[in-house]
Protein backbone atom coordinates (compact mmCIF):
# COMPACT_ATOMS: atom_id res chain seq x y z
CA UNK A 1 0.00 0.00 0.00
CA UNK A 2 1.24 3.48 -0.82
CA UNK A 3 0.01 6.97 -0.25
CA UNK A 4 -0.89 9.29 -3.11
CA UNK A 5 2.63 9.68 -4.48
CA UNK A 6 1.67 12.49 -6.87
CA UNK A 7 0.55 14.72 -4.03
CA UNK A 8 2.82 17.74 -3.74
CA UNK A 9 4.00 18.88 -0.28
CA UNK A 10 1.50 21.30 1.18
CA UNK A 11 2.57 24.44 2.95
CA UNK A 12 1.76 24.57 6.64
CA UNK A 13 -1.58 26.26 7.27
CA UNK A 14 -1.71 29.57 9.19
CA UNK A 15 -2.45 29.13 12.86
CA UNK A 16 -5.68 31.09 12.60
CA UNK A 17 -6.97 28.76 9.89
CA UNK A 18 -5.85 25.59 11.62
CA UNK A 19 -7.58 26.59 14.81
CA UNK A 20 -11.00 27.24 13.29
CA UNK A 21 -13.54 24.97 14.95
CA UNK A 22 -17.27 24.55 14.91
CA UNK A 23 -18.78 26.32 17.86
CA UNK A 24 -21.02 24.51 20.34
CA UNK A 25 -24.04 26.44 19.09
CA UNK A 26 -23.22 25.34 15.55
CA UNK A 27 -23.03 21.70 16.64
CA UNK A 28 -26.38 21.98 18.38
CA UNK A 29 -27.85 23.45 15.20
CA UNK A 30 -26.52 20.47 13.21
CA UNK A 31 -28.30 18.12 15.59
CA UNK A 32 -31.51 20.12 15.48
CA UNK A 33 -31.25 21.30 19.10
CA UNK A 34 -32.69 24.78 19.34
CA UNK A 35 -31.18 26.15 22.54
CA UNK A 36 -28.19 25.54 24.75
CA UNK A 37 -30.48 24.58 27.58
CA UNK A 38 -31.55 21.55 25.57
CA UNK A 39 -28.03 20.43 24.72
CA UNK A 40 -27.29 16.79 25.50
CA UNK A 41 -24.33 16.43 27.82
CA UNK A 42 -21.78 15.34 27.03
CA UNK A 43 -21.89 16.18 23.30
CA UNK A 44 -20.08 13.04 22.11
CA UNK A 45 -22.82 10.51 22.98
CA UNK A 46 -25.24 12.61 20.92
CA UNK A 47 -22.86 12.40 17.99
CA UNK A 48 -22.34 8.68 18.25
CA UNK A 49 -25.83 7.45 18.99
CA UNK A 50 -27.09 3.90 18.60
CA UNK A 51 -26.33 2.49 15.19
CA UNK A 52 -27.43 -1.15 15.27
CA UNK A 53 -29.97 -3.18 17.09
CA UNK A 54 -28.38 -6.09 18.99
CA UNK A 55 -28.09 -9.10 16.76
CA UNK A 56 -26.33 -12.37 16.20
CA UNK A 57 -25.09 -14.30 13.21
CA UNK A 58 -26.24 -13.24 9.75
CA UNK A 59 -28.79 -10.67 10.92
CA UNK A 60 -28.18 -7.39 9.09
CA UNK A 61 -28.38 -3.91 10.67
CA UNK A 62 -31.75 -2.18 10.75
CA UNK A 63 -31.69 1.01 8.67
CA UNK A 64 -34.10 2.73 11.06
CA UNK A 65 -31.68 2.20 13.94
CA UNK A 66 -28.95 3.96 11.93
CA UNK A 67 -30.76 7.23 11.47
CA UNK A 68 -29.49 10.55 12.78
CA UNK A 69 -31.76 12.96 14.72
CA UNK A 70 -32.44 14.66 11.37
CA UNK A 71 -34.01 11.42 10.12
CA UNK A 72 -31.23 10.79 7.63
CA UNK A 73 -28.99 7.71 7.72
CA UNK A 74 -25.61 8.10 9.39
CA UNK A 75 -22.48 8.11 7.23
CA UNK A 76 -19.57 7.37 9.57
CA UNK A 77 -16.17 8.75 8.66
CA UNK A 78 -12.64 9.12 10.00
CA UNK A 79 -10.10 11.88 9.45
CA UNK A 80 -6.44 11.31 10.30
CA UNK A 81 -4.48 14.55 10.64
CA UNK A 82 -0.91 13.63 9.68
CA UNK A 83 0.36 17.00 10.93
CA UNK A 84 -0.13 15.60 14.42
CA UNK A 85 1.07 12.04 13.79
CA UNK A 86 4.69 11.39 14.74
CA UNK A 87 4.48 7.60 15.05
CA UNK A 88 4.45 8.20 18.82
CA UNK A 89 8.14 9.16 18.70
CA UNK A 90 7.41 12.00 21.13
CA UNK A 91 6.15 9.60 23.80
CA UNK A 92 8.76 6.93 23.05
CA UNK A 93 6.19 4.18 22.66
CA UNK A 94 4.89 1.97 19.86
CA UNK A 95 2.02 3.63 17.96
CA UNK A 96 -0.71 4.04 20.54
CA UNK A 97 -3.56 3.99 18.04
CA UNK A 98 -2.48 0.44 17.12
CA UNK A 99 -1.99 -0.50 20.76
CA UNK A 100 -5.45 0.76 21.69
CA UNK A 101 -7.04 -1.17 18.83
CA UNK A 102 -5.20 -4.39 19.71
CA UNK A 103 -6.14 -4.23 23.38
CA UNK A 104 -9.71 -3.12 22.71
CA UNK A 105 -10.43 -5.85 20.15
CA UNK A 106 -8.12 -8.57 21.52
CA UNK A 107 -6.60 -8.65 18.04
CA UNK A 108 -4.27 -11.64 17.71
CA UNK A 109 -0.64 -11.30 16.68
CA UNK A 110 0.38 -10.35 13.97
CA UNK A 111 -2.83 -8.40 13.19
CA UNK A 112 -2.63 -4.60 13.17
CA UNK A 113 -6.10 -3.45 12.16
CA UNK A 114 -4.77 0.10 12.13
CA UNK A 115 -1.14 -0.11 11.09
CA UNK A 116 1.26 2.83 11.14
CA UNK A 117 3.39 2.86 8.01
CA UNK A 118 6.43 5.06 7.42
CA UNK A 119 6.70 6.46 3.90
CA UNK A 120 9.40 8.61 2.28
CA UNK A 121 8.65 12.24 1.45
CA UNK A 122 9.50 13.68 -1.99
CA UNK A 123 12.21 16.00 -0.64
CA UNK A 124 13.69 13.56 1.86
CA UNK A 125 12.62 12.48 5.32
CA UNK A 126 9.54 10.44 6.15
CA UNK A 127 5.94 10.66 7.29
CA UNK A 128 3.88 8.24 9.38
CA UNK A 129 0.52 7.13 7.98
CA UNK A 130 -1.92 5.17 10.19
CA UNK A 131 -4.00 2.88 7.96
CA UNK A 132 -7.19 1.17 9.13
CA UNK A 133 -9.71 -0.47 6.81
CA UNK A 134 -10.74 2.37 4.51
CA UNK A 135 -14.45 1.41 4.58
CA UNK A 136 -14.84 2.12 0.87
CA UNK A 137 -18.19 3.05 -0.66
CA UNK A 138 -17.20 1.19 -3.82
CA UNK A 139 -15.57 -1.76 -2.02
CA UNK A 140 -13.88 -4.47 -4.10
CA UNK A 141 -14.05 -6.88 -1.16
CA UNK A 142 -17.85 -7.06 -1.00
CA UNK A 143 -18.07 -7.66 -4.74
CA UNK A 144 -15.97 -10.83 -4.68
CA UNK A 145 -17.06 -12.65 -1.50
CA UNK A 146 -18.81 -15.83 -2.74
CA UNK A 147 -20.98 -16.22 0.37
CA UNK A 148 -21.81 -12.60 1.23
CA UNK A 149 -19.83 -12.73 4.46
CA UNK A 150 -18.42 -9.25 3.96
CA UNK A 151 -21.01 -6.56 3.38
CA UNK A 152 -21.78 -2.85 3.67
CA UNK A 153 -24.11 -1.61 6.39
CA UNK A 154 -26.79 1.03 5.62
CA UNK A 155 -24.46 3.78 6.83
CA UNK A 156 -21.51 2.55 4.79
CA UNK A 157 -19.37 0.63 7.26
CA UNK A 158 -17.89 -2.61 5.90
CA UNK A 159 -18.24 -5.61 8.23
CA UNK A 160 -17.45 -9.34 8.14
CA UNK A 161 -19.91 -11.99 9.30
CA UNK A 162 -17.73 -14.56 11.03
CA UNK A 163 -20.57 -17.10 10.96
CA UNK A 164 -20.59 -16.98 7.17
CA UNK A 165 -16.90 -16.54 6.37
CA UNK A 166 -15.47 -19.71 4.77
CA UNK A 167 -11.86 -18.52 4.79
CA UNK A 168 -11.40 -18.44 1.01
CA UNK A 169 -9.42 -15.17 1.35
CA UNK A 170 -10.64 -13.81 -1.99
CA UNK A 171 -11.60 -10.56 -0.25
CA UNK A 172 -8.02 -10.23 0.95
CA UNK A 173 -6.75 -10.47 -2.60
CA UNK A 174 -9.28 -7.89 -3.75
CA UNK A 175 -8.46 -5.27 -1.09
CA UNK A 176 -6.08 -2.70 -2.64
CA UNK A 177 -5.09 -1.45 0.82
CA UNK A 178 -4.00 -4.81 2.26
CA UNK A 179 -6.13 -4.25 5.35
CA UNK A 180 -7.56 -7.73 5.88
CA UNK A 181 -6.08 -10.49 8.01
CA UNK A 182 -6.49 -14.25 8.17
CA UNK A 183 -6.43 -16.49 11.23
CA UNK A 184 -4.07 -19.26 10.19
CA UNK A 185 -4.23 -21.07 13.51
CA UNK A 186 -5.65 -21.00 17.02
CA UNK A 187 -5.54 -17.22 17.63
CA UNK A 188 -3.31 -16.05 20.48
CA UNK A 189 -5.83 -14.06 22.51
CA UNK A 190 -6.57 -13.80 26.26
CA UNK A 191 -8.78 -16.47 27.75
CA UNK A 192 -11.26 -13.77 28.73
CA UNK A 193 -11.77 -12.95 25.05
CA UNK A 194 -12.88 -16.52 24.34
CA UNK A 195 -15.85 -16.00 26.67
CA UNK A 196 -17.10 -12.93 24.80
CA UNK A 197 -20.53 -13.07 23.19
CA UNK A 198 -20.14 -12.89 19.41
CA UNK A 199 -22.00 -10.13 17.61
CA UNK A 200 -21.88 -9.33 13.91
CA UNK A 201 -20.52 -5.82 14.50
CA UNK A 202 -17.61 -7.16 16.55
CA UNK A 203 -15.10 -9.93 15.87
CA UNK A 204 -14.38 -11.21 19.35
CA UNK A 205 -13.39 -13.91 19.95
CA UNK A 206 -11.15 -14.47 16.93
CA UNK A 207 -11.80 -17.73 15.08
CA UNK A 208 -9.40 -19.97 13.22
CA UNK A 209 -9.93 -19.96 9.45
CA UNK A 210 -11.72 -16.61 9.21
CA UNK A 211 -10.83 -13.13 7.95
CA UNK A 212 -10.75 -10.14 10.31
CA UNK A 213 -10.22 -6.39 10.01
CA UNK A 214 -11.06 -2.95 11.41
CA UNK A 215 -14.81 -2.67 12.02
CA UNK A 216 -14.97 1.10 12.67
CA UNK A 217 -15.99 0.35 16.27
CA UNK A 218 -19.77 0.28 15.82
CA UNK A 219 -20.25 -1.07 19.32
CA UNK A 220 -18.42 1.96 20.70
CA UNK A 221 -20.55 4.28 18.57
CA UNK A 222 -23.59 2.76 20.32
CA UNK A 223 -22.02 3.55 23.68
CA UNK A 224 -21.29 7.13 22.60
CA UNK A 225 -17.49 7.02 22.76
CA UNK A 226 -14.65 7.32 20.28
CA UNK A 227 -12.97 4.27 18.70
CA UNK A 228 -10.04 2.68 20.54
CA UNK A 229 -7.54 4.13 18.06
CA UNK A 230 -8.78 7.71 18.49
CA UNK A 231 -8.78 7.36 22.26
CA UNK A 232 -5.26 5.94 22.26
CA UNK A 233 -3.66 8.67 20.12
CA UNK A 234 -1.71 10.96 22.47
CA UNK A 235 -1.66 13.79 19.91
CA UNK A 236 -5.38 13.70 19.06
CA UNK A 237 -4.65 13.11 15.37
CA UNK A 238 -7.70 10.93 14.72
CA UNK A 239 -11.19 12.39 14.25
CA UNK A 240 -14.36 10.30 14.05
CA UNK A 241 -17.73 11.58 12.96
CA UNK A 242 -20.70 11.66 10.61
CA UNK A 243 -20.66 12.99 7.05
CA UNK A 244 -24.44 13.32 7.08
CA UNK A 245 -24.32 15.79 9.97
CA UNK A 246 -20.95 17.18 8.74
CA UNK A 247 -19.32 16.92 12.15
CA UNK A 248 -16.36 15.03 13.62
CA UNK A 249 -14.39 15.06 16.86
CA UNK A 250 -11.09 13.80 18.25
CA UNK A 251 -12.43 13.96 21.79
CA UNK A 252 -11.05 17.44 22.26
CA UNK A 253 -12.06 19.52 19.25
CA UNK A 254 -15.21 19.43 17.13
CA UNK A 255 -14.87 20.30 13.45
CA UNK A 256 -17.03 20.64 10.36
CA UNK A 257 -15.93 17.70 8.20
CA UNK A 258 -16.41 19.43 4.84
CA UNK A 259 -14.70 22.64 5.93
CA UNK A 260 -11.86 20.84 7.69
CA UNK A 261 -11.10 18.71 4.60
CA UNK A 262 -11.36 21.66 2.22
CA UNK A 263 -9.22 24.05 4.23
CA UNK A 264 -6.48 21.50 4.80
CA UNK A 265 -6.39 19.71 1.43
CA UNK A 266 -7.83 16.43 2.69
CA UNK A 267 -7.34 13.37 0.50
CA UNK A 268 -7.95 9.61 0.33
CA UNK A 269 -5.41 6.86 -0.18
CA UNK A 270 -5.20 5.58 -3.76
CA UNK A 271 -7.91 7.94 -4.95
CA UNK A 272 -7.31 6.92 -8.56
CA UNK A 273 -8.86 3.50 -7.91
CA UNK A 274 -12.32 4.95 -7.38
CA UNK A 275 -12.99 2.95 -4.20
CA UNK A 276 -14.33 6.06 -2.39
CA UNK A 277 -12.89 5.48 1.11
CA UNK A 278 -14.55 6.90 4.21
CA UNK A 279 -11.12 7.49 5.77
CA UNK A 280 -9.56 10.86 4.93
CA UNK A 281 -6.09 12.26 5.54
CA UNK A 282 -4.70 15.75 6.16
CA UNK A 283 -1.17 16.06 4.69
CA UNK A 284 1.69 16.33 7.14
CA UNK A 285 4.62 14.63 8.83
CA UNK A 286 4.06 15.39 12.52
CA UNK A 287 5.26 19.00 12.25
CA UNK A 288 2.43 20.29 14.46
CA UNK A 289 3.86 18.31 17.39
CA UNK A 290 7.47 19.22 16.69
CA UNK A 291 8.59 16.20 14.69
CA UNK A 292 11.57 16.58 12.37
CA UNK A 293 10.84 14.62 9.19
CA UNK A 294 14.48 13.48 9.15
CA UNK A 295 13.93 11.51 12.35
CA UNK A 296 13.06 8.04 11.14
CA UNK A 297 11.77 4.85 12.72
CA UNK A 298 9.21 3.86 15.31
CA UNK A 299 9.06 1.29 18.08
CA UNK A 300 7.66 -2.13 17.08
CA UNK A 301 4.06 -3.07 17.84
CA UNK A 302 3.46 -5.19 20.94
CA UNK A 303 0.71 -7.75 21.61
CA UNK A 304 0.64 -7.81 25.44
CA UNK A 305 -0.92 -11.24 25.97
CA UNK A 306 0.65 -13.44 23.26
CA UNK A 307 3.21 -15.08 25.53
CA UNK A 308 0.65 -15.82 28.23
CA UNK A 309 -1.83 -17.83 26.16
CA UNK A 310 -1.38 -21.57 26.36
CA UNK A 311 -1.89 -23.66 23.24
CA UNK A 312 -2.07 -20.67 20.90
CA UNK A 313 -0.45 -20.71 17.48
CA UNK A 314 1.77 -17.98 16.12
CA UNK A 315 2.30 -17.16 12.46
CA UNK A 316 3.64 -14.50 10.15
CA UNK A 317 1.28 -12.47 8.07
mmCIF file of N, CA and C in Angstrom, residues 79-83 127 260-262 264-267 280-285:
data_model
loop_
_atom_site.group_PDB
_atom_site.id
_atom_site.type_symbol
_atom_site.label_atom_id
_atom_site.label_comp_id
_atom_site.label_asym_id
_atom_site.label_seq_id
_atom_site.Cartn_x
_atom_site.Cartn_y
_atom_site.Cartn_z
ATOM 1 N N UNK A 79 -11.114 10.976 9.999
ATOM 2 C CA UNK A 79 -10.103 11.877 9.452
ATOM 3 C C UNK A 79 -8.835 11.711 10.279
ATOM 4 N N UNK A 80 -7.718 11.455 9.612
ATOM 5 C CA UNK A 80 -6.437 11.309 10.300
ATOM 6 C C UNK A 80 -5.555 12.488 9.900
ATOM 7 N N UNK A 81 -5.258 13.325 10.868
ATOM 8 C CA UNK A 81 -4.482 14.545 10.637
ATOM 9 C C UNK A 81 -2.997 14.224 10.787
ATOM 10 N N UNK A 82 -2.315 14.056 9.653
ATOM 11 C CA UNK A 82 -0.914 13.632 9.679
ATOM 12 C C UNK A 82 0.016 14.723 10.203
ATOM 13 N N UNK A 83 -0.460 15.939 10.322
ATOM 14 C CA UNK A 83 0.357 16.999 10.932
ATOM 15 C C UNK A 83 0.627 16.701 12.394
ATOM 16 N N UNK A 127 7.181 10.360 6.588
ATOM 17 C CA UNK A 127 5.943 10.664 7.291
ATOM 18 C C UNK A 127 5.340 9.352 7.778
ATOM 19 N N UNK A 260 -13.167 21.307 7.227
ATOM 20 C CA UNK A 260 -11.860 20.840 7.685
ATOM 21 C C UNK A 260 -11.085 20.209 6.530
ATOM 22 N N UNK A 261 -11.755 19.370 5.734
ATOM 23 C CA UNK A 261 -11.101 18.714 4.605
ATOM 24 C C UNK A 261 -10.743 19.721 3.517
ATOM 25 N N UNK A 262 -11.610 20.672 3.264
ATOM 26 C CA UNK A 262 -11.357 21.655 2.216
ATOM 27 C C UNK A 262 -10.224 22.603 2.579
ATOM 28 N N UNK A 264 -7.771 22.129 4.570
ATOM 29 C CA UNK A 264 -6.476 21.497 4.804
ATOM 30 C C UNK A 264 -6.111 20.456 3.750
ATOM 31 N N UNK A 265 -6.729 20.568 2.564
ATOM 32 C CA UNK A 265 -6.389 19.712 1.427
ATOM 33 C C UNK A 265 -6.498 18.220 1.766
ATOM 34 N N UNK A 266 -7.619 17.832 2.346
ATOM 35 C CA UNK A 266 -7.828 16.429 2.689
ATOM 36 C C UNK A 266 -7.848 15.539 1.457
ATOM 37 N N UNK A 267 -7.399 14.310 1.616
ATOM 38 C CA UNK A 267 -7.340 13.372 0.496
ATOM 39 C C UNK A 267 -7.590 11.950 0.981
ATOM 40 N N UNK A 280 -10.221 9.734 5.577
ATOM 41 C CA UNK A 280 -9.556 10.861 4.933
ATOM 42 C C UNK A 280 -8.275 11.216 5.679
ATOM 43 N N UNK A 281 -7.371 11.871 4.962
ATOM 44 C CA UNK A 281 -6.086 12.264 5.542
ATOM 45 C C UNK A 281 -5.822 13.742 5.297
ATOM 46 N N UNK A 282 -5.202 14.391 6.286
ATOM 47 C CA UNK A 282 -4.700 15.751 6.155
ATOM 48 C C UNK A 282 -3.191 15.641 5.987
ATOM 49 N N UNK A 283 -2.607 16.216 4.936
ATOM 50 C CA UNK A 283 -1.168 16.065 4.694
ATOM 51 C C UNK A 283 -0.321 16.586 5.856
ATOM 52 N N UNK A 284 0.777 15.895 6.095
ATOM 53 C CA UNK A 284 1.691 16.335 7.137
ATOM 54 C C UNK A 284 2.685 15.255 7.501
ATOM 55 N N UNK A 285 3.606 15.595 8.389
ATOM 56 C CA UNK A 285 4.618 14.628 8.833
ATOM 57 C C UNK A 285 4.893 14.759 10.333
#
